CSV table of C-alpha atoms in Angstrom, one decimal:
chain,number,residue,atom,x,y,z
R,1,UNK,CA,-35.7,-15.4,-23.0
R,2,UNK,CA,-36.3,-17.4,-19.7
R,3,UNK,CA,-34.5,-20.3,-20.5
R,4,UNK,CA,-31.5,-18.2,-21.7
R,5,UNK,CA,-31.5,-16.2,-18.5
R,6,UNK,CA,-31.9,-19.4,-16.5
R,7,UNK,CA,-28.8,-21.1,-18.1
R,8,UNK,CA,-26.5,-17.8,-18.2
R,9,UNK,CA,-27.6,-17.1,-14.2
R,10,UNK,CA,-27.4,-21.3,-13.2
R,11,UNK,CA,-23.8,-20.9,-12.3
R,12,UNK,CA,-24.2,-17.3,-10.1
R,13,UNK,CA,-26.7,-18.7,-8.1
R,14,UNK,CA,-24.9,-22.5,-7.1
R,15,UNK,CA,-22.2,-19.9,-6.1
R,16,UNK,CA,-24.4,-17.8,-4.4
R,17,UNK,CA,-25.9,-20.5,-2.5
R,18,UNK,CA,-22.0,-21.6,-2.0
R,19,UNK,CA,-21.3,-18.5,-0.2
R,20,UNK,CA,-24.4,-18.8,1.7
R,21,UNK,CA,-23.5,-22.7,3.0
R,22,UNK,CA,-19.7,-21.5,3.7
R,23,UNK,CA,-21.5,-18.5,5.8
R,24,UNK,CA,-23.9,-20.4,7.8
R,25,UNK,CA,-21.3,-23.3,8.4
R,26,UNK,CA,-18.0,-21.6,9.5
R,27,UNK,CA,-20.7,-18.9,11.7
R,28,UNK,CA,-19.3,-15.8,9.8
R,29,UNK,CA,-21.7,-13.0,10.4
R,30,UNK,CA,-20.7,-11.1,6.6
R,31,UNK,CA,-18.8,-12.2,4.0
R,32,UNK,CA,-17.9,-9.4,1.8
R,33,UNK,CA,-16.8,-9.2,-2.3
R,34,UNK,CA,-13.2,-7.8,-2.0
R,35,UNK,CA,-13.8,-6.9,-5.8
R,36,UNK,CA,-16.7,-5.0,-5.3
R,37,UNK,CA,-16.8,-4.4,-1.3
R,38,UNK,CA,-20.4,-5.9,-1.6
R,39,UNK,CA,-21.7,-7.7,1.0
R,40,UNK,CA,-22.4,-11.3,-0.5
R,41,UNK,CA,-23.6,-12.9,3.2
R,42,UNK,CA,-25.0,-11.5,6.2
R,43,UNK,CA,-27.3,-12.9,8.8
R,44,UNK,CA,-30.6,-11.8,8.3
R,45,UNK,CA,-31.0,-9.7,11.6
R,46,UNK,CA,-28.1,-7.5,10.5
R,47,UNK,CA,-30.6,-6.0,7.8
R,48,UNK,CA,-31.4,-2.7,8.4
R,49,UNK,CA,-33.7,-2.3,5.5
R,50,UNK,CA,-37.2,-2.0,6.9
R,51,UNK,CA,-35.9,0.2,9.6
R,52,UNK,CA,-34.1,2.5,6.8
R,53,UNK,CA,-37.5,2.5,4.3
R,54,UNK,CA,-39.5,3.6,7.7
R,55,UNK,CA,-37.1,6.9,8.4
R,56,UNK,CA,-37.3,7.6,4.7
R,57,UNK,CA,-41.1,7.6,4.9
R,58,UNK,CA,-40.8,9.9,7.7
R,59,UNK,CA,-38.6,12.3,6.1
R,60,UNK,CA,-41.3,12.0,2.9
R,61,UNK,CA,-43.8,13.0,5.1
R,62,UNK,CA,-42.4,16.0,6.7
R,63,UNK,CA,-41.4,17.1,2.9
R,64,UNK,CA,-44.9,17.2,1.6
């Protein structure tokens, strides 16, 4: 099953790391998926995530 999940993702990832090159080359600060409107670059201290899990916590807190 690992194998075949390696070979079916190969080709998503050598984009991926594509998009990532293109990103970090040309200075873009995003790069979104039209398709989709994901976000497919971003420099890493646009990512919000930690600070987002944190208020959750909070607001799980004050819930219990």
């Amino acid at each position: 099953i690992y194998k075949i999940h390696d070979q079916l993702m190969a080709p998503v990832y050598g984009k991926l790391m594509s998009i990532q090159k293109v990103g970090k080359e040309e200075g873009y600060d995003y790069i979104f998926n039209v398709v989709s409107g994901g976000i497919v670059y971003a420099l890493p201290q646009y990512d919000l995530t930690d600070l987002v899990i944190k208020e959750l916590e909070k607001i799980s807190e004050i819930n219990e």
